[in-house]
Tab-separated table of C-alpha atoms (C1' of nucleotides) in Angstrom:
chain	number	residue	atom	x	y	z
A	474	MET	CA	85.120	115.890	108.191
A	475	SER	CA	86.348	112.487	108.992
A	476	GLU	CA	86.557	110.316	111.972
A	477	ASP	CA	89.710	108.732	110.784
A	478	ALA	CA	90.072	107.222	114.146
A	479	THR	CA	93.146	105.557	115.397
A	480	ALA	CA	91.167	102.580	116.476
A	481	ARG	CA	93.176	99.445	116.408
A	482	SER	CA	92.170	97.871	113.181
A	483	ASP	CA	93.330	95.329	110.667
A	484	SER	CA	91.956	93.206	107.893
A	485	PRO	CA	89.859	90.393	109.219
A	486	GLY	CA	90.575	86.838	108.216
A	487	SER	CA	88.133	85.095	105.882
A	488	PRO	CA	86.621	82.687	108.381
A	489	ASP	CA	84.837	84.332	111.300
A	490	ALA	CA	85.076	87.578	109.389
A	491	GLY	CA	83.245	89.662	111.925
A	492	GLU	CA	84.873	88.149	114.977
A	493	VAL	CA	87.637	90.161	116.569
A	494	ARG	CA	90.607	88.211	117.838
A	495	LEU	CA	92.350	90.802	119.941
A	496	ALA	CA	95.684	89.056	119.926
A	497	GLU	CA	95.872	89.565	116.158
A	498	VAL	CA	94.773	93.197	116.044
A	499	GLU	CA	97.389	95.618	114.777
A	500	PRO	CA	97.332	99.299	115.744
A	501	ARG	CA	96.300	101.824	113.118
A	502	TRP	CA	96.768	105.599	112.896
A	503	ASN	CA	94.938	106.464	109.695
A	504	ILE	CA	91.646	104.677	109.232
A	505	SER	CA	89.600	106.020	106.364
A	506	PRO	CA	86.122	105.225	105.062
A	507	SER	CA	85.697	101.767	103.498
A	508	GLN	CA	88.172	100.206	105.893
A	509	PRO	CA	87.401	97.755	108.706
A	510	VAL	CA	86.968	99.169	112.190
A	511	ILE	CA	86.422	97.483	115.525
A	512	ALA	CA	83.015	98.060	117.057
A	513	VAL	CA	81.397	97.255	120.382
A	514	ILE	CA	77.885	95.914	119.860
A	515	ALA	CA	75.305	94.237	122.049
A	516	ALA	CA	75.704	90.484	121.994
A	517	SER	CA	72.627	88.964	120.394
A	518	GLY	CA	70.291	87.465	122.923
A	519	SER	CA	71.616	89.449	125.823
A	520	PRO	CA	68.726	89.913	128.206
A	521	ALA	CA	67.429	93.389	128.788
A	522	GLY	CA	69.009	94.810	131.906
A	523	ALA	CA	71.939	92.411	131.646
A	524	LEU	CA	73.551	93.591	128.472
A	525	THR	CA	76.554	91.690	127.276
A	526	ARG	CA	78.815	93.114	124.618
A	527	LYS	CA	81.079	91.838	121.925
A	528	LEU	CA	83.674	93.185	119.540
A	529	VAL	CA	83.138	92.846	115.809
A	530	TRP	CA	84.742	94.142	112.634
A	531	LEU	CA	82.560	96.514	110.632
A	532	ARG	CA	83.283	98.313	107.395
A	533	TRP	CA	83.181	102.087	107.763
A	534	GLY	CA	80.483	103.217	105.314
A	535	LEU	CA	76.986	102.029	106.111
A	536	VAL	CA	75.083	100.107	103.470
A	537	PRO	CA	71.348	100.611	104.081
A	538	PRO	CA	69.232	97.499	104.539
A	539	TRP	CA	67.333	98.056	101.306
A	540	ALA	CA	70.478	98.111	99.197
A	541	LYS	CA	70.911	94.828	97.357
A	542	SER	CA	74.599	94.591	98.080
A	543	GLN	CA	77.652	96.740	98.549
A	544	PRO	CA	76.992	99.919	96.558
A	545	ALA	CA	79.469	101.429	94.146
A	546	GLY	CA	80.348	104.291	96.429
A	547	ARG	CA	81.823	104.339	99.874
A	548	GLY	CA	78.535	103.940	101.683
A	549	LEU	CA	77.187	106.342	104.249
A	550	VAL	CA	80.160	107.470	106.269
A	551	ASN	CA	78.421	109.858	108.666
A	552	ALA	CA	74.951	110.286	110.082
A	553	ARG	CA	73.854	113.559	111.614
A	554	ALA	CA	72.678	113.354	115.217
A	555	GLU	CA	69.879	115.737	114.301
A	556	THR	CA	68.407	113.412	111.679
A	557	VAL	CA	69.698	109.885	112.297
A	558	ALA	CA	66.471	108.810	113.984
A	559	SER	CA	64.273	109.662	111.023
A	560	LYS	CA	66.290	109.224	107.845
A	561	PRO	CA	65.261	106.046	106.002
A	562	SER	CA	68.875	105.016	105.582
A	563	PHE	CA	69.571	105.058	109.311
A	564	ARG	CA	66.220	104.690	111.016
A	565	SER	CA	66.228	100.947	111.602
A	566	ALA	CA	69.884	100.888	112.549
A	567	PHE	CA	69.360	103.709	115.023
A	568	ALA	CA	66.438	101.884	116.611
A	569	ALA	CA	68.131	98.524	117.028
A	570	ARG	CA	71.801	98.548	116.047
A	571	ARG	CA	73.711	101.285	117.795
A	572	CYS	CA	77.382	100.664	118.434
A	573	ILE	CA	80.554	102.221	119.772
A	574	LEU	CA	83.820	102.606	117.916
A	575	PRO	CA	86.699	102.709	120.399
A	576	ALA	CA	89.484	105.028	119.298
A	577	ASP	CA	92.426	106.797	120.824
A	578	GLY	CA	91.522	109.881	118.808
A	579	PHE	CA	90.240	111.199	115.518
A	580	TYR	CA	91.242	113.656	112.816
A	581	GLU	CA	89.466	116.716	111.529
A	582	TRP	CA	90.568	118.801	108.569
A	583	GLN	CA	90.640	122.560	108.578
A	584	VAL	CA	90.105	123.901	105.100
A	585	THR	CA	91.520	127.345	104.520
A	586	GLU	CA	92.163	129.543	101.520
A	587	ASP	CA	95.510	131.220	101.068
A	588	VAL	CA	95.863	134.684	99.552
A	589	ALA	CA	95.943	133.168	96.077
A	590	GLY	CA	92.608	131.495	96.734
A	591	ARG	CA	94.086	128.028	96.869
A	592	ARG	CA	92.539	125.656	99.355
A	593	THR	CA	94.732	123.956	101.846
A	594	LYS	CA	93.661	121.081	104.039
A	595	ASN	CA	95.323	120.960	107.424
A	596	PRO	CA	94.697	117.973	109.640
A	597	TYR	CA	94.236	118.161	113.403
A	598	TYR	CA	94.261	115.263	115.839
A	599	ALA	CA	91.837	115.230	118.771
A	600	ARG	CA	92.313	112.965	121.770
A	601	ALA	CA	91.528	112.738	125.459
A	602	PRO	CA	94.139	114.620	127.512
A	603	GLY	CA	94.707	111.619	129.766
A	604	GLY	CA	95.011	109.185	126.895
A	605	ASP	CA	91.730	107.441	127.592
A	606	LEU	CA	89.970	105.665	124.767
A	607	LEU	CA	87.185	107.646	123.163
A	608	ALA	CA	83.804	106.056	122.458
A	609	LEU	CA	82.514	107.223	119.090
A	610	ALA	CA	78.772	106.772	118.640
A	611	ALA	CA	77.818	104.895	115.478
A	612	VAL	CA	75.065	102.813	113.938
A	613	TRP	CA	75.557	99.597	112.029
A	614	GLU	CA	73.896	97.201	109.594
A	615	GLU	CA	74.234	93.510	108.954
A	616	PRO	CA	75.673	92.464	105.597
A	617	ASN	CA	72.992	92.465	102.893
A	618	GLY	CA	74.045	90.321	99.985
A	619	PRO	CA	73.987	86.517	100.150
A	620	VAL	CA	77.739	86.208	99.769
A	621	GLY	CA	80.675	88.455	99.087
A	622	ALA	CA	80.195	91.047	101.813
A	623	PRO	CA	81.229	89.295	104.982
A	624	LEU	CA	81.336	92.362	107.189
A	625	GLY	CA	78.579	94.513	108.561
A	626	SER	CA	78.865	98.233	107.977
A	627	CYS	CA	78.663	101.355	110.085
A	628	ALA	CA	78.276	105.139	110.039
A	629	VAL	CA	79.698	107.548	112.610
A	630	ILE	CA	77.213	109.950	114.158
A	631	THR	CA	78.181	113.611	114.085
A	632	ALA	CA	77.082	116.642	116.075
A	633	PRO	CA	77.980	120.326	115.891
A	634	ALA	CA	81.590	120.928	116.889
A	635	ASN	CA	82.272	121.977	120.457
A	636	ALA	CA	84.446	124.967	121.262
A	637	ALA	CA	87.637	122.919	121.231
A	638	LEU	CA	87.069	121.901	117.606
A	639	ALA	CA	85.007	124.743	116.205
A	640	GLN	CA	88.114	126.540	114.994
A	641	VAL	CA	88.973	123.496	112.910
A	642	HIS	CA	85.628	122.262	111.618
A	643	ASP	CA	81.922	122.684	112.258
A	644	ARG	CA	81.109	119.029	112.963
A	645	MET	CA	82.582	116.347	115.200
A	646	PRO	CA	81.837	112.737	116.096
A	647	VAL	CA	79.501	112.166	119.020
A	648	LEU	CA	81.555	110.919	121.985
A	649	LEU	CA	79.797	108.876	124.638
A	650	PRO	CA	80.751	109.035	128.333
A	651	SER	CA	81.032	105.630	129.995
A	652	ALA	CA	77.884	106.235	132.012
A	653	SER	CA	75.830	106.127	128.819
A	654	TRP	CA	77.434	103.153	127.085
A	655	ALA	CA	74.950	100.553	128.315
A	656	ARG	CA	71.943	102.642	127.369
A	657	TRP	CA	73.417	103.389	123.967
A	658	LEU	CA	74.251	99.763	123.176
A	659	ALA	CA	70.921	98.293	124.274
A	660	PRO	CA	69.291	96.879	121.138
A	661	GLU	CA	65.990	98.626	121.549
A	662	PRO	CA	64.730	102.088	120.624
A	663	LEU	CA	66.042	105.032	122.625
A	664	ASP	CA	63.484	107.235	124.261
A	665	GLU	CA	63.463	110.827	123.122
A	666	ALA	CA	65.020	112.153	126.326
A	667	SER	CA	67.983	109.776	126.051
A	668	HIS	CA	68.369	110.590	122.403
A	669	ARG	CA	68.756	114.289	123.153
A	670	GLU	CA	70.941	113.670	126.158
A	671	LEU	CA	73.384	111.324	124.474
A	672	LEU	CA	73.679	112.760	120.995
A	673	ARG	CA	75.196	116.090	121.679
A	674	PRO	CA	78.603	117.676	121.258
A	675	ALA	CA	81.225	116.544	123.731
A	676	PRO	CA	81.856	118.937	126.597
A	677	ASP	CA	84.643	121.419	126.079
A	678	GLY	CA	87.760	120.289	127.842
A	679	LEU	CA	87.253	116.646	126.972
A	680	LEU	CA	89.634	116.897	124.076
A	681	VAL	CA	93.106	118.111	123.312
A	682	VAL	CA	93.322	119.245	119.702
A	683	GLU	CA	96.694	119.594	117.997
A	684	GLN	CA	97.704	120.259	114.447
A	685	VAL	CA	99.544	117.376	112.796
A	686	SER	CA	101.502	116.883	109.604
A	687	THR	CA	99.672	116.748	106.277
A	688	GLU	CA	101.302	113.350	105.954
A	689	VAL	CA	97.993	111.971	107.199
A	690	ASN	CA	96.254	113.373	104.114
A	691	ASN	CA	97.517	110.403	102.211
A	692	PRO	CA	95.128	107.596	103.092
A	693	ARG	CA	97.900	105.072	102.627
A	694	ALA	CA	100.153	106.685	105.212
A	695	ASP	CA	100.118	105.004	108.598
A	696	GLY	CA	102.201	104.887	111.734
A	697	PRO	CA	102.544	106.584	115.111
A	698	SER	CA	104.290	109.616	113.633
A	699	LEU	CA	100.970	110.735	112.132
A	700	ILE	CA	99.601	111.846	115.486
A	701	ARG	CA	102.714	113.761	116.521
A	702	ALA	CA	101.889	117.429	116.958
A	703	ALA	CA	103.175	119.529	114.076
A	704	GLY	CA	106.503	121.183	114.780
A	705	THR	CA	107.604	118.757	117.459
B	1476	DC	C1'	49.186	106.227	91.824
B	1477	DC	C1'	54.320	104.949	90.324
B	1478	DA	C1'	59.263	106.211	90.021
B	1479	DG	C1'	63.141	107.246	92.121
B	1480	DA	C1'	65.704	108.509	95.912
B	1481	DC	C1'	67.296	107.171	100.181
B	1482	DG	C1'	73.658	110.464	103.251
B	1483	DT	C1'	77.263	113.817	104.628
B	1484	DT	C1'	80.903	116.849	103.937
B	1485	DG	C1'	82.338	120.487	101.618
B	1486	DT	C1'	82.267	123.112	97.391
B	1487	DT	C1'	80.358	125.934	93.974
C	712	DG	C1'	61.766	99.057	103.241
C	713	DT	C1'	59.966	103.833	103.187
C	714	DC	C1'	59.662	108.503	101.896
C	715	DT	C1'	59.389	112.260	98.404
C	716	DG	C1'	58.221	114.221	94.094
C	717	DG	C1'	55.545	114.374	90.124
D	829	DC	C1'	87.903	111.959	104.949
D	830	DC	C1'	91.789	112.895	101.032
D	831	DA	C1'	94.487	111.376	96.918
D	832	DG	C1'	94.537	110.034	92.547
D	833	DA	C1'	92.525	108.401	88.538
D	834	DC	C1'	89.576	109.363	84.987
D	835	DG	C1'	89.663	105.670	78.114
D	836	DT	C1'	89.247	103.420	73.713
D	837	DT	C1'	90.299	102.657	69.143
D	838	DG	C1'	93.677	101.869	66.596
D	839	DT	C1'	98.422	102.999	65.829
D	840	DT	C1'	103.330	103.020	66.876
E	626	DG	C1'	84.144	117.677	87.681
E	627	DT	C1'	83.371	113.152	89.536
E	628	DC	C1'	84.345	108.610	90.757
E	629	DT	C1'	87.271	105.061	92.971
E	630	DG	C1'	90.520	103.372	96.261
E	631	DG	C1'	92.630	103.478	100.629
DNA sequence: CCAGACGTTGTT
DNA sequence: GTCTGG
DNA sequence: CCAGACGTTGTT
DNA sequence: GTCTGG
């Protein structure tokens, strides 16, 4: 699966790499792993009970804190809601560095086999019916190496697909309702009850899911036409 | 004890 | 850093 | 996530 | 098949 979200994203400038300057953000329609995404995190030093937030650029593909630097691969793109609290790669991030990736929607791929046994990958775009931004739950890490990796990194948390998406794929990103944003972003461990309450599949009816052109299968393709429903 | 993995998705 | 496997 | 590349010595 | 790049 992939949360190739249509967050508004662009390459950060060298100075202030992690700082988001909204006026310079360009819209994106095909964000894939390894690329910068905009994340909402708790501002450091915000007092408990008076959380302040800030926007930062993170690279999609979490690099665990014990890794010396950016690994060869793409990093850890997803973390399962069922295991994110205990896996060594995510445990510390889940305890102290939860974040939200704002996105207008996300893609999921339906893999099917035709009669000849060939696999086809058909993309679907999921979004809120009213056009509201979605809040994708994620965890993040600070950059590890001394120099060379200016951005932090993040992994999207997934849960079992809800009914709206189950026909397309068996997993989906965890989507957080606004009422839970503050609790999710607070930089301290989540109690077990909150963990179970927040990290579950989105309610059915939250999303409209439409098939889109396989044009989006090319990671270099971008533009508003990618989210146009197929056949329209 | 030390060495080596540490993640997911999807595919076989 | 921490857990798992040998 | 998907798409596309994947390699070196030595020869033309 | 597997890795890299986007």
